[in-house]
Short mmCIF file of C-alpha atoms in Angstrom, two decimals:
data_model
loop_
_atom_site.label_atom_id
_atom_site.label_comp_id
_atom_site.label_asym_id
_atom_site.label_seq_id
_atom_site.Cartn_x
_atom_site.Cartn_y
_atom_site.Cartn_z
CA MET A 1 145.25 22.78 35.85
CA SER A 2 144.17 20.68 33.33
CA ASN A 3 145.99 18.07 31.31
CA VAL A 4 144.54 20.52 27.97
CA ALA A 5 145.92 23.32 29.53
CA GLU A 6 149.70 21.00 30.03
CA GLN A 7 150.05 20.99 26.59
CA LEU A 8 150.52 22.62 23.54
CA MET A 9 147.60 24.51 22.52
CA SER A 10 147.26 26.78 18.87
CA LEU A 11 145.99 30.02 19.52
CA ASP A 12 142.02 29.06 18.98
CA GLU A 13 142.57 26.12 20.92
CA PHE A 14 143.74 28.18 23.55
CA LEU A 15 140.33 30.99 23.38
CA ALA A 16 138.10 28.12 22.87
CA TRP A 17 139.97 27.02 26.83
CA GLU A 18 139.82 29.52 28.48
CA ARG A 19 136.31 31.26 27.91
CA ASP A 20 135.59 28.07 30.54
CA GLN A 21 138.49 28.99 32.92
CA PRO A 22 138.20 30.69 36.29
CA GLU A 23 141.66 32.15 36.66
CA ARG A 24 143.04 34.00 33.75
CA TYR A 25 146.20 32.53 31.59
CA GLU A 26 148.37 34.07 29.05
CA TYR A 27 149.31 32.41 26.03
CA ALA A 28 152.85 32.69 24.25
CA GLY A 29 154.38 29.85 22.13
CA GLY A 30 151.50 27.35 22.59
CA VAL A 31 152.83 26.86 27.05
CA VAL A 32 150.27 28.54 28.80
CA THR A 33 150.59 30.16 32.21
CA MET A 34 148.38 31.34 35.02
CA MET A 35 148.18 34.63 36.04
CA THR A 36 149.01 35.66 39.61
CA GLY A 37 147.56 39.01 41.47
CA GLY A 38 149.78 42.00 42.16
CA SER A 39 150.74 44.15 45.07
CA ALA A 40 149.26 46.97 46.97
CA ALA A 41 152.01 49.61 44.75
CA HIS A 42 151.06 47.60 41.50
CA VAL A 43 147.27 47.89 41.66
CA THR A 44 147.03 51.50 42.96
CA ILE A 45 149.60 52.59 40.57
CA ALA A 46 147.17 50.63 37.93
CA MET A 47 144.53 52.00 39.25
CA ASN A 48 146.36 55.78 38.99
CA LEU A 49 146.94 55.63 35.20
CA ALA A 50 143.83 53.82 34.43
CA SER A 51 142.09 56.75 36.09
CA ALA A 52 144.67 59.45 34.80
CA LEU A 53 143.92 57.68 31.31
CA ARG A 54 139.81 57.71 31.03
CA HIS A 55 139.61 61.20 31.86
CA ALA A 56 141.92 62.64 29.43
CA LEU A 57 140.80 60.12 27.04
CA ARG A 58 137.49 61.46 26.87
CA GLY A 59 135.78 62.01 23.33
CA THR A 60 138.86 61.26 22.12
CA GLY A 61 137.71 57.83 20.23
CA CYS A 62 140.02 56.65 22.91
CA ARG A 63 139.97 54.19 25.41
CA PRO A 64 142.00 52.62 28.20
CA PHE A 65 141.56 48.97 29.01
CA GLY A 66 142.61 46.98 32.66
CA SER A 67 143.96 44.27 33.54
CA ASP A 68 141.16 42.20 32.79
CA MET A 69 140.56 42.37 28.79
CA LYS A 70 143.34 40.33 27.49
CA VAL A 71 145.32 41.50 24.15
CA ILE A 72 146.31 39.57 21.06
CA ALA A 73 149.85 40.44 20.32
CA ASN A 74 152.41 38.41 17.70
CA HIS A 75 150.34 34.94 18.22
CA THR A 76 150.47 35.78 22.15
CA VAL A 77 148.07 36.68 24.76
CA ARG A 78 148.77 38.97 27.10
CA TYR A 79 146.76 40.74 30.41
CA PRO A 80 149.18 43.87 30.34
CA ASP A 81 148.22 46.39 33.47
CA ILE A 82 146.89 49.08 31.27
CA SER A 83 145.35 48.85 27.25
CA VAL A 84 144.87 51.72 25.37
CA ILE A 85 142.52 50.90 21.79
CA CYS A 86 141.78 54.11 19.19
CA HIS A 87 138.23 52.61 17.50
CA PRO A 88 135.24 51.31 18.71
CA VAL A 89 135.11 47.92 20.69
CA GLY A 90 131.66 46.14 20.81
CA ASP A 91 130.40 45.11 24.63
CA ARG A 92 130.75 41.41 23.87
CA ASP A 93 134.10 41.11 22.38
CA SER A 94 136.60 39.17 24.75
CA TYR A 95 140.36 40.40 23.74
CA LEU A 96 141.66 43.64 21.60
CA SER A 97 144.42 42.63 18.48
CA ASP A 98 145.09 46.60 17.81
CA PRO A 99 145.91 48.27 21.04
CA VAL A 100 148.20 51.89 20.60
CA VAL A 101 150.11 52.56 23.88
CA ILE A 102 150.96 49.07 26.50
CA ILE A 103 151.67 49.85 30.28
CA GLU A 104 152.56 46.96 32.57
CA VAL A 105 153.96 47.89 35.84
CA ILE A 106 156.58 45.25 37.01
CA SER A 107 157.46 43.76 39.17
CA PRO A 108 160.73 41.74 40.79
CA SER A 109 158.37 38.09 39.90
CA THR A 110 157.30 39.60 35.85
CA GLU A 111 160.65 42.13 35.41
CA ARG A 112 162.16 39.48 32.97
CA GLU A 113 158.78 38.52 30.76
CA ASP A 114 158.03 42.18 30.53
CA ARG A 115 161.36 43.22 28.94
CA GLY A 116 161.92 40.01 26.89
CA ARG A 117 159.36 38.05 25.57
CA LYS A 118 156.65 40.32 25.96
CA LYS A 119 158.59 43.62 24.66
CA PHE A 120 158.95 41.89 21.52
CA ASP A 121 155.44 40.30 21.04
CA TYR A 122 154.67 44.27 21.73
CA PHE A 123 157.07 45.22 19.60
CA ALA A 124 155.94 43.03 17.03
CA THR A 125 152.52 44.20 17.02
CA PRO A 126 152.18 46.34 14.33
CA SER A 127 149.24 48.51 15.91
CA ILE A 128 152.14 49.58 18.72
CA ARG A 129 152.72 53.15 19.17
CA GLN A 130 153.74 53.21 22.19
CA TYR A 131 154.83 51.07 25.14
CA ALA A 132 155.49 51.20 29.26
CA LEU A 133 157.22 49.84 32.20
CA ILE A 134 156.41 51.21 35.17
CA GLU A 135 158.29 50.60 38.22
CA GLN A 136 156.88 49.86 41.78
CA ASP A 137 160.00 50.84 43.67
CA GLU A 138 161.17 53.68 42.72
CA ARG A 139 159.77 56.51 40.24
CA ARG A 140 160.71 55.23 36.71
CA ILE A 141 159.39 53.98 33.82
CA ASP A 142 161.08 52.93 30.47
CA LEU A 143 159.08 54.53 27.86
CA TYR A 144 159.37 53.13 24.46
CA THR A 145 158.15 54.65 21.27
CA ARG A 146 157.88 53.32 17.86
CA ALA A 147 160.39 55.36 15.00
CA GLY A 148 159.45 54.05 11.83
CA ALA A 149 161.13 50.36 11.77
CA SER A 150 162.72 51.01 14.91
CA TRP A 151 161.88 51.96 18.97
CA ILE A 152 163.18 55.66 21.50
CA ASP A 153 164.03 55.01 24.97
CA GLU A 154 163.42 57.04 27.14
CA ILE A 155 163.76 57.39 31.23
CA VAL A 156 161.53 58.64 32.44
CA GLU A 157 161.45 60.04 36.88
CA GLY A 158 161.25 61.63 39.44
CA ASP A 159 159.15 64.72 39.14
CA ALA A 160 158.96 64.43 35.13
CA VAL A 161 155.74 63.51 33.26
CA LEU A 162 154.93 60.83 30.86
CA LYS A 163 154.46 61.37 28.28
CA LEU A 164 152.09 59.44 25.65
CA SER A 165 152.88 61.46 22.45
CA SER A 166 150.26 58.56 20.80
CA ILE A 167 147.15 59.17 21.94
CA SER A 168 148.47 63.18 22.86
CA VAL A 169 147.65 62.30 26.76
CA GLU A 170 150.75 63.57 29.45
CA ILE A 171 150.40 62.16 32.91
CA ASN A 172 152.53 64.38 35.50
CA LEU A 173 155.07 61.06 37.97
CA ASP A 174 152.89 62.22 41.04
CA VAL A 175 149.36 61.41 39.83
CA ILE A 176 150.80 57.64 38.91
CA TYR A 177 152.29 56.80 41.76
CA GLU A 178 149.92 58.90 44.04
CA ASP A 179 148.81 56.83 46.98
CA THR A 180 151.55 54.94 47.16
CA GLU A 181 154.63 54.54 49.76
CA LEU A 182 156.63 57.42 46.26
CA ASP A 183 153.99 59.56 46.91
CA ALA A 184 155.52 62.98 46.89
CA THR A 185 153.20 64.50 49.27
CA ARG A 186 153.65 61.55 51.34
CA ARG A 187 157.83 61.64 50.77
CA ARG A 188 157.30 65.42 51.53
CA GLU A 189 154.65 65.28 54.70
CA GLY A 190 157.55 62.16 55.91
CA GLU A 191 160.51 65.29 55.52
CA ARG A 192 159.07 68.14 57.23
CA GLN A 193 158.26 65.44 60.62
CA ILE A 194 161.42 63.95 60.53
CA PRO A 195 162.44 66.05 64.12
CA ALA A 196 165.57 68.43 63.96
CA GLU A 197 168.98 67.69 65.91
#
């Protein structure tokens, strides 16, 4: 990382600097952190969600973005796995400043940040109505929904449905975990292949 990145930057300085970088970086409290790649399960879950949301939101005025689109939340710059925005976005826009839904697929290396500072920044962003944390090692989602000045935390697990009420979309966990080791179809096939004793 260049010496510029190692110094504390303002948000505007960071946005100008990052435009010239080949990698993606997040920005929080003046500190710059390079983004890393995810596991096959992480990428598959994010793609499943993006595909389901794209299909469900077609024609509604809302649209999902993947992890290549940055979001400005509470004066930080983040690259959430999925963000949903409900107003027009220009083809040359490089960031979103008022998403409605944020979804992160968590892993051991990101869980502390996703449940800590990122959650704080997302909760402090008035446009965000729901924040979902998707586990990749078990069929479980922590769904936070804004309720006035507070947030309601709901656990969605097993064969349940993720209800994104802020955008009127429901996604079955079977769809979210399709083609991963937690795929319900794959689990049922494995149960059938266990030989009887």
